[in-house]
Amino acid sequence: MASEDVKILGGWPSPYVMRPRIALNIKSVNYEFLQEQFGSKSDLLLKSNPVYKKIPVMIHGEKPICESLIIVQYIDEVWDSGHSILPSDPYDRAVAKFWATYIDDKWFPGLRAISRAEGEDAKKEAAEEVIAGLVLLEDAFIKCSKGKSFFGGEKIGYLDIALGCFLASLTVTEKMGNIKLLDENKTPNLFKWAEKFSSDAAVKDVMPETGKLMDFAKVLIAKSKAS
Amino acid sequence: MENKDSTVKLVGFWVSPFVQRVRWALKLKGIEYEYIEEDIFNRSHLLSELNPVHQKVPVLVHNGKPLPESFIILEYIDETWKHNPSLPQDPHERATARFWAKFAEEKLFGAAWIGLCSEDDEQEGAVKSSIEALEKIEEKLKGKNFFGGDRIGYVDIINGWISYMLPIWEEVASMKIYDPMKFPAVTSWISNFREHPVIKEEYLPSKDEMIVYFQWRRKVLKGTYPPMFSNLVKKI
């Protein structure tokens, strides 16, 4: 049976790990969440993802699937319970994939760059880039949502998952850097969307609490300064 | 868009390996299209209109709607014209194909490009990374004619640049990544790919023109990591 024996190897802080968990929740598929110890890699991880040795990995039966967005597509293709995660129209599907690639290749690295930026000017410049990205995504939201609540329309879809998994990191970055990135005035639709996404049934139990994530981020920063 | 335009247009640049993938994908499906050459160093309004976010080629235009990014275009083509599928039907095999395409792009193409545009320690590191990636690809190809088995498919199209462009980069940058003696499965794949009846007949940029072009790119880019791969650069 398709829903038997699904494991997700990952860690609670990782936005990438959130993605397949949300997808499985949408499909109402039960899974075992195997948390990696931070700082070390389990034998199971090394065996199931020998190429990258990274989380998340989904193990379905005996078969490993790697790379978060590839896993989400796999989940959508295997289970037709719940609702479709990717749009049904090939062009809409391609547009969703385009923005997801943009988020992973450009936008999220830009977000990470804020905390690494040294000096006020560099921080400001990095923040402006992230905001410019959000303005693009606001426009994408208007086009993709077609007046509904999510990028995917009435329900959470691929692009909601691709961006929404970074909301907790975004909030932590805002708080720690004392800056505003997701602005109600600049990107009103995204601002509203963020709330709806975070409180969605498929999301709320897997999204890390801001306080907990901030503590984790501080530990990471302290560790990297010590080494 | 006013009228539904069912013609297919491909906006490209003569030497782009990304555009080449789309040419192959369209040819393998027997899809007729109009090719529009765009000088990426002297961009026209067309690219700003069709790909406002990145302003890059390739862009596929179908039914009046533009689509950039070769990976995305290839999947779109496969989903829209369902004969001769390039991706497998089985979801796990599809996930595996997507994984290997992404891996090869990041770890081989990305590293080889850095090798082309660098020298000394930087180049040495990039070459080492490229060889490591090629070793994994060699393992993947053992006992197979193509990445997916007997039939040419998505991963072959994505990696097709290895068969004609990698040797050019190696020559221009005086680096050695692909040694036929060390990579027999890759060697066999290159031959199968190049001899495929459809691939064989399709346009390829000329070797001499590629050498001149990449010599110029190397000169311009040496010592700087090209923006397209800046997020992939790791300490080597």
Coordinates of C-alpha atoms in Angstrom, one line a residue:
Chain A
M1 CA 0.0 0.0 0.0
A2 CA 1.3 3.4 -0.8
S3 CA 0.9 5.0 2.6
E4 CA 2.9 2.4 4.5
D5 CA 6.4 2.8 5.6
V6 CA 7.2 6.5 5.0
K7 CA 10.1 8.0 6.9
I8 CA 11.5 11.5 6.7
L9 CA 15.0 12.1 7.8
G10 CA 15.5 15.6 9.0
G11 CA 15.7 18.2 11.7
W12 CA 13.0 20.5 13.2
P13 CA 14.8 23.7 12.4
S14 CA 15.3 23.0 8.7
P15 CA 13.0 24.9 6.3
Y16 CA 13.8 22.3 3.6
V17 CA 12.7 19.5 5.9
M18 CA 9.4 21.3 6.4
R19 CA 8.5 21.0 2.7
P20 CA 8.0 17.2 2.5
R21 CA 6.3 17.2 5.9
I22 CA 3.7 19.8 4.8
A23 CA 3.2 17.8 1.5
L24 CA 2.6 14.6 3.5
N25 CA 0.2 16.4 5.8
I26 CA -1.7 17.6 2.8
K27 CA -2.1 14.1 1.6
S28 CA -2.8 12.8 5.1
V29 CA 0.0 10.3 4.9
N30 CA 1.5 9.1 8.2
Y31 CA 5.2 9.1 8.4
E32 CA 8.0 8.5 10.9
F33 CA 10.1 11.6 11.5
L34 CA 13.6 10.6 12.3
Q35 CA 15.5 13.5 13.6
E36 CA 19.2 13.8 12.9
Q37 CA 21.5 14.9 15.7
F38 CA 22.7 18.3 14.9
G39 CA 26.4 18.2 14.1
S40 CA 26.6 14.6 13.1
K41 CA 25.2 12.5 10.3
S42 CA 23.5 9.1 11.0
D43 CA 24.4 5.9 9.1
L44 CA 20.9 5.9 7.6
L45 CA 21.4 9.4 6.2
L46 CA 24.8 8.6 4.7
K47 CA 23.4 5.4 3.2
S48 CA 20.3 7.0 1.8
N49 CA 21.9 10.2 0.5
P50 CA 25.5 9.3 -0.3
V51 CA 25.8 12.0 -2.9
Y52 CA 24.9 15.1 -0.9
K53 CA 24.7 13.6 2.7
K54 CA 22.0 16.2 3.4
I55 CA 18.5 16.4 4.9
P56 CA 15.7 16.0 4.1
V57 CA 15.6 12.5 2.7
M58 CA 12.3 10.6 2.3
I59 CA 12.4 6.9 2.5
H60 CA 9.4 5.2 1.0
G61 CA 9.5 1.5 1.5
E62 CA 13.2 0.9 0.8
K63 CA 13.6 3.7 -1.7
P64 CA 15.2 7.0 -0.8
I65 CA 14.2 10.3 -2.4
C66 CA 16.4 13.3 -2.0
E67 CA 16.2 17.1 -2.5
S68 CA 13.2 18.8 -0.9
L69 CA 11.3 20.1 -4.0
I70 CA 11.9 16.8 -5.8
I71 CA 10.4 15.0 -2.8
V72 CA 7.4 17.3 -2.8
Q73 CA 6.8 16.5 -6.5
Y74 CA 7.2 12.8 -5.8
I75 CA 4.6 12.9 -3.0
D76 CA 2.2 14.7 -5.3
E77 CA 2.7 12.1 -8.0
V78 CA 2.3 9.1 -5.7
W79 CA -0.7 10.1 -3.5
D80 CA -3.9 11.5 -4.9
S81 CA -5.5 11.9 -1.4
G82 CA -6.1 15.4 -0.1
H83 CA -5.6 17.9 -3.0
S84 CA -3.1 18.3 -5.8
I85 CA 0.0 20.2 -4.7
L86 CA 1.2 21.2 -8.2
P87 CA -1.2 23.0 -10.5
S88 CA -2.9 20.8 -13.2
D89 CA -2.1 23.1 -16.1
P90 CA 1.4 22.5 -17.5
Y91 CA 2.1 26.3 -17.9
D92 CA 0.9 27.1 -14.4
R93 CA 3.1 24.2 -13.2
A94 CA 6.1 25.6 -15.0
V95 CA 5.5 29.1 -13.5
A96 CA 5.3 27.6 -10.0
K97 CA 8.6 25.7 -10.6
F98 CA 10.2 28.9 -11.9
W99 CA 9.4 30.9 -8.8
A100 CA 10.4 28.0 -6.5
T101 CA 13.8 27.9 -8.3
Y102 CA 14.1 31.7 -7.9
I103 CA 13.4 31.3 -4.2
D104 CA 16.0 28.6 -3.7
D105 CA 18.7 30.0 -6.0
K106 CA 18.4 33.8 -5.3
W107 CA 15.9 34.8 -2.6
F108 CA 16.8 32.5 0.3
P109 CA 20.6 33.0 -0.1
G110 CA 19.8 36.7 0.0
L111 CA 18.0 36.2 3.3
R112 CA 20.9 34.3 4.8
A113 CA 23.3 37.0 3.6
I114 CA 21.6 39.5 5.9
S115 CA 22.8 37.8 9.1
R116 CA 26.3 37.4 7.6
A117 CA 26.6 41.0 6.4
E118 CA 29.2 43.0 8.3
G119 CA 28.4 46.6 9.1
E120 CA 25.2 48.6 8.9
D121 CA 25.6 49.5 5.2
A122 CA 26.1 45.9 4.1
K123 CA 23.1 44.8 6.2
K124 CA 20.9 47.5 4.7
E125 CA 21.9 46.6 1.2
A126 CA 21.3 42.9 1.8
A127 CA 17.9 43.7 3.3
E128 CA 16.9 45.8 0.3
E129 CA 17.7 42.9 -2.0
V130 CA 15.4 40.6 0.0
I131 CA 12.6 43.2 0.0
A132 CA 13.0 43.6 -3.8
G133 CA 12.7 39.9 -4.1
L134 CA 9.5 39.9 -2.0
V135 CA 8.1 42.6 -4.3
L136 CA 8.6 40.3 -7.2
L137 CA 7.0 37.5 -5.3
E138 CA 4.1 39.7 -4.4
D139 CA 3.5 40.2 -8.1
A140 CA 3.8 36.5 -8.7
F141 CA 1.3 35.9 -5.9
I142 CA -1.3 38.2 -7.6
K143 CA -0.9 36.3 -10.9
C144 CA -0.8 32.8 -9.4
S145 CA -3.5 33.1 -6.7
K146 CA -6.1 34.6 -9.1
G147 CA -7.7 36.3 -6.2
K148 CA -7.6 33.4 -3.8
S149 CA -5.8 32.9 -0.6
F150 CA -2.7 31.0 -1.7
F151 CA -0.3 30.8 -4.6
G152 CA -2.0 27.5 -5.3
G153 CA -5.4 29.1 -5.2
E154 CA -8.0 27.9 -2.6
K155 CA -5.5 25.5 -1.1
I156 CA -1.8 25.4 -0.3
G157 CA 0.3 24.4 -3.3
Y158 CA 3.8 23.9 -4.4
L159 CA 4.9 27.5 -4.4
D160 CA 3.2 28.2 -1.0
I161 CA 5.3 25.3 0.4
A162 CA 8.5 26.5 -1.4
L163 CA 8.3 30.0 0.1
G164 CA 6.3 29.4 3.2
C165 CA 8.9 27.1 4.7
F166 CA 11.2 30.2 5.1
L167 CA 8.7 32.3 7.1
A168 CA 10.1 31.3 10.5
S169 CA 13.7 32.1 9.3
L170 CA 12.4 35.4 7.9
T171 CA 10.8 36.4 11.3
V172 CA 14.0 35.4 13.1
T173 CA 16.1 37.5 10.7
E174 CA 13.8 40.5 11.2
K175 CA 14.0 40.2 15.0
M176 CA 17.7 39.6 15.3
G177 CA 18.6 42.2 12.7
N178 CA 16.0 44.7 14.0
I179 CA 14.7 45.2 10.4
K180 CA 11.4 44.9 8.6
L181 CA 11.4 42.6 5.6
L182 CA 7.8 41.4 5.1
D183 CA 6.0 44.8 5.1
E184 CA 2.3 45.2 5.1
N185 CA 2.6 48.3 3.0
K186 CA 5.1 47.1 0.4
T187 CA 3.7 43.6 0.0
P188 CA 0.2 43.5 1.4
N189 CA -0.8 40.3 -0.3
L190 CA 2.2 38.4 0.9
F191 CA 1.7 39.8 4.4
K192 CA -1.8 38.4 4.6
W193 CA -0.7 35.2 2.9
A194 CA 2.0 34.6 5.5
E195 CA -0.5 34.5 8.3
K196 CA -2.9 32.2 6.5
F197 CA -0.1 29.9 5.5
S198 CA 1.4 29.6 9.0
S199 CA -2.0 28.8 10.5
D200 CA -3.0 26.2 7.9
A201 CA -3.6 22.7 9.3
A202 CA -0.9 21.1 7.2
V203 CA 1.7 23.7 8.3
K204 CA 1.1 24.8 11.9
D205 CA 2.5 21.7 13.6
V206 CA 5.7 21.6 11.6
M207 CA 6.6 25.3 11.5
P208 CA 9.1 25.9 14.2
E209 CA 8.2 28.4 16.9
T210 CA 10.1 31.7 16.4
G211 CA 11.5 31.8 19.9
K212 CA 12.8 28.3 19.7
L213 CA 14.3 28.9 16.2
M214 CA 16.0 32.2 17.4
D215 CA 17.6 30.3 20.3
F216 CA 18.8 27.7 17.8
A217 CA 20.2 30.4 15.5
K218 CA 22.1 32.0 18.4
V219 CA 23.7 28.7 19.3
L220 CA 24.7 28.3 15.6
I221 CA 26.2 31.8 15.4
A222 CA 28.1 31.2 18.7
K223 CA 29.4 27.9 17.4
S224 CA 30.6 29.4 14.2
K225 CA 32.3 32.3 16.0
A226 CA 34.1 29.9 18.3
S227 CA 35.5 27.8 15.5
Chain B
M1 CA -2.8 37.9 -24.8
E2 CA -5.2 38.7 -27.6
N3 CA -5.0 35.6 -29.8
K4 CA -4.1 32.1 -28.8
D5 CA -0.9 31.6 -30.8
S6 CA -0.2 27.9 -30.9
T7 CA 3.1 28.3 -32.7
V8 CA 6.3 27.6 -30.7
K9 CA 9.1 30.0 -30.6
L10 CA 12.5 29.6 -29.0
V11 CA 14.5 32.7 -28.1
G12 CA 18.2 31.6 -27.9
F13 CA 21.8 32.4 -28.3
W14 CA 23.9 30.4 -30.8
V15 CA 26.4 29.0 -28.3
S16 CA 24.3 28.6 -25.2
P17 CA 24.3 25.0 -23.9
F18 CA 21.0 25.8 -22.1
V19 CA 19.3 26.7 -25.4
Q20 CA 20.9 23.6 -27.0
R21 CA 18.9 21.4 -24.6
V22 CA 15.7 22.9 -25.7
R23 CA 16.6 22.4 -29.4
W24 CA 17.2 18.8 -28.7
A25 CA 14.0 18.3 -26.7
L26 CA 11.9 19.9 -29.4
K27 CA 13.6 17.9 -32.1
L28 CA 13.1 14.6 -30.2
K29 CA 9.4 15.3 -30.1
G30 CA 9.3 16.5 -33.7
I31 CA 7.9 19.9 -32.8
E32 CA 8.3 22.7 -35.3
Y33 CA 9.4 26.0 -34.0
E34 CA 10.6 29.4 -34.9
Y35 CA 14.1 30.2 -33.7
I36 CA 14.9 33.8 -32.7
E37 CA 18.5 34.6 -32.1
E38 CA 19.1 37.1 -29.4
D39 CA 22.5 38.7 -28.8
I40 CA 22.8 38.3 -25.0
F41 CA 25.5 41.0 -24.9
N42 CA 23.3 43.5 -26.7
R43 CA 19.9 42.5 -25.4
S44 CA 16.8 43.7 -27.2
H45 CA 13.5 44.6 -25.6
L46 CA 12.4 41.0 -26.3
L47 CA 14.3 39.4 -23.5
S48 CA 13.2 42.1 -21.0
E49 CA 9.6 41.4 -21.9
L50 CA 9.8 37.6 -22.0
N51 CA 12.1 37.0 -19.1
P52 CA 11.9 40.2 -16.9
V53 CA 13.3 38.5 -13.8
H54 CA 16.6 37.1 -15.2
Q55 CA 16.7 38.4 -18.8
K56 CA 18.3 35.2 -20.0
V57 CA 18.0 32.6 -22.8
P58 CA 16.4 30.2 -23.5
V59 CA 12.9 31.4 -23.4
L60 CA 10.2 29.2 -25.0
V61 CA 7.0 30.9 -26.1
H62 CA 4.0 28.7 -26.6
N63 CA 0.4 29.9 -27.0
G64 CA 1.8 33.4 -26.5
K65 CA 3.1 32.6 -23.1
P66 CA 6.8 32.8 -22.3
L67 CA 8.8 30.3 -20.2
P68 CA 12.4 30.6 -19.2
E69 CA 14.9 28.1 -17.6
S70 CA 16.0 25.0 -19.6
F71 CA 15.0 22.5 -16.9
I72 CA 11.5 24.0 -16.6
I73 CA 11.1 24.2 -20.3
L74 CA 12.1 20.5 -20.8
E75 CA 9.5 19.4 -18.2
Y76 CA 6.9 21.7 -19.8
I77 CA 7.6 20.2 -23.3
D78 CA 7.2 16.7 -21.9
E79 CA 3.9 17.5 -20.2
T80 CA 2.5 19.3 -23.2
W81 CA 3.5 16.9 -26.0
K82 CA 3.0 13.5 -24.4
H83 CA 4.5 11.3 -27.1
N84 CA 8.1 10.1 -26.7
P85 CA 8.3 11.0 -23.0
S86 CA 11.7 12.1 -21.9
L87 CA 11.0 11.6 -18.2
P88 CA 10.1 8.1 -16.9
Q89 CA 6.5 7.4 -15.9
D90 CA 7.3 5.8 -12.5
P91 CA 7.4 8.5 -9.8
H92 CA 10.5 7.1 -8.1
E93 CA 12.4 6.9 -11.4
R94 CA 11.2 10.5 -12.2
A95 CA 12.5 11.7 -8.8
T96 CA 15.8 9.9 -9.5
A97 CA 16.1 11.5 -13.0
R98 CA 15.4 15.0 -11.5
F99 CA 18.0 14.4 -8.8
W100 CA 20.7 13.4 -11.3
A101 CA 20.0 16.3 -13.6
K102 CA 20.2 18.7 -10.6
F103 CA 23.4 17.0 -9.3
A104 CA 25.2 17.1 -12.7
E105 CA 24.2 20.7 -13.2
E106 CA 25.4 21.9 -9.9
K107 CA 28.5 19.7 -9.4
L108 CA 29.8 19.1 -12.9
F109 CA 28.6 21.9 -15.0
G110 CA 29.0 24.5 -12.2
A111 CA 32.5 23.3 -11.3
A112 CA 33.7 23.0 -14.9
W113 CA 32.5 26.5 -15.6
I114 CA 34.5 27.8 -12.7
G115 CA 37.4 25.9 -14.0
L116 CA 37.0 27.6 -17.4
C117 CA 37.0 31.0 -15.8
S118 CA 39.8 30.6 -13.2
E119 CA 43.4 29.6 -12.9
D120 CA 45.9 28.3 -10.3
D121 CA 44.5 27.1 -7.0
E122 CA 40.9 28.1 -7.9
Q123 CA 41.1 26.2 -11.1
E124 CA 42.8 23.2 -9.5
G125 CA 40.0 23.0 -6.9
A126 CA 37.3 23.3 -9.6
V127 CA 38.9 20.6 -11.7
K128 CA 39.1 18.3 -8.6
S129 CA 35.4 18.9 -7.9
S130 CA 34.4 18.3 -11.5
I131 CA 36.3 15.0 -11.6
E132 CA 34.6 13.8 -8.4
A133 CA 31.2 14.6 -9.9
L134 CA 32.1 12.8 -13.2
E135 CA 33.1 9.8 -11.1
K136 CA 29.6 9.6 -9.7
I137 CA 28.1 10.0 -13.2
E138 CA 30.4 7.2 -14.4
E139 CA 28.9 4.9 -11.7
K140 CA 25.4 5.9 -12.7
L141 CA 26.0 5.1 -16.4
K142 CA 27.7 1.7 -15.9
G143 CA 25.9 -1.0 -18.0
K144 CA 23.5 1.5 -19.6
N145 CA 23.3 3.1 -23.0
F146 CA 21.7 6.2 -21.7
F147 CA 21.0 7.6 -18.2
G148 CA 17.5 6.1 -18.2
G149 CA 18.5 2.8 -19.7
D150 CA 18.0 2.1 -23.4
R151 CA 16.2 5.2 -24.5
I152 CA 17.5 8.8 -24.6
G153 CA 15.7 11.0 -22.1
Y154 CA 15.7 14.0 -19.8
V155 CA 19.0 13.5 -18.0
D156 CA 20.8 12.8 -21.3
I157 CA 19.5 16.1 -22.8
I158 CA 20.5 18.0 -19.7
N159 CA 24.0 16.5 -19.8
G160 CA 24.4 16.6 -23.5
W161 CA 26.8 19.6 -23.2
I162 CA 29.4 17.1 -21.9
S163 CA 29.5 15.5 -25.4
Y164 CA 30.6 18.6 -27.3
M165 CA 31.3 21.5 -25.0
L166 CA 33.3 20.1 -22.1
P167 CA 36.3 19.3 -24.4
I168 CA 36.2 22.9 -25.7
W169 CA 36.4 24.3 -22.2
E170 CA 39.2 21.9 -21.3
E171 CA 41.2 23.0 -24.3
V172 CA 40.6 26.7 -23.8
A173 CA 41.4 26.6 -20.1
S174 CA 44.2 24.0 -20.3
M175 CA 42.5 21.7 -17.8
K176 CA 41.8 17.9 -17.8
I177 CA 38.5 16.7 -16.4
Y178 CA 37.2 14.0 -18.8
D179 CA 39.9 11.4 -19.4
P180 CA 38.4 8.7 -21.7
M181 CA 40.6 6.1 -20.2
K182 CA 39.3 6.7 -16.7
F183 CA 35.6 7.1 -17.7
P184 CA 34.7 4.2 -20.0
A185 CA 30.9 4.4 -19.3
V186 CA 30.9 8.2 -19.9
T187 CA 32.8 7.6 -23.2
S188 CA 30.3 5.1 -24.3
W189 CA 27.4 7.4 -23.4
I190 CA 29.0 10.3 -25.3
S191 CA 29.2 8.1 -28.4
N192 CA 25.6 6.9 -28.0
F193 CA 24.4 10.4 -27.5
R194 CA 26.2 11.9 -30.5
E195 CA 25.2 9.0 -32.7
H196 CA 21.6 9.2 -31.8
P197 CA 19.7 9.7 -35.1
V198 CA 18.0 12.9 -33.9
I199 CA 20.9 14.4 -32.1
K200 CA 23.3 13.8 -35.0
E201 CA 21.1 15.8 -37.3
E202 CA 20.6 18.8 -35.0
Y203 CA 22.5 22.1 -35.2
L204 CA 25.6 22.4 -33.0
P205 CA 27.8 25.5 -32.8
S206 CA 31.0 25.0 -34.8
K207 CA 34.1 23.9 -32.8
D208 CA 36.2 26.8 -34.1
E209 CA 33.6 29.4 -33.2
M210 CA 33.2 27.9 -29.7
I211 CA 36.9 28.1 -29.1
V212 CA 37.1 31.7 -30.0
Y213 CA 34.0 32.5 -27.9
F214 CA 35.1 30.7 -24.8
Q215 CA 38.6 32.1 -25.1
W216 CA 37.1 35.5 -24.9
R217 CA 34.8 34.6 -22.0
R218 CA 37.7 33.1 -20.1
K219 CA 39.7 36.3 -20.6
V220 CA 36.8 38.5 -19.4
L221 CA 35.7 36.4 -16.5
K222 CA 39.1 35.1 -15.1
G223 CA 39.3 35.8 -11.4
T224 CA 35.7 36.6 -11.0
Y225 CA 33.0 34.0 -10.2
P226 CA 30.2 34.4 -12.7
P227 CA 27.0 35.5 -11.0
M228 CA 25.1 32.5 -12.2
F229 CA 27.1 30.2 -10.0
S230 CA 28.1 32.5 -7.2
N231 CA 25.7 30.8 -4.8
L232 CA 27.3 27.4 -5.7
V233 CA 30.8 28.4 -4.9
K234 CA 32.1 26.6 -1.9
K235 CA 35.5 26.6 -0.3
I236 CA 37.4 24.1 -2.3

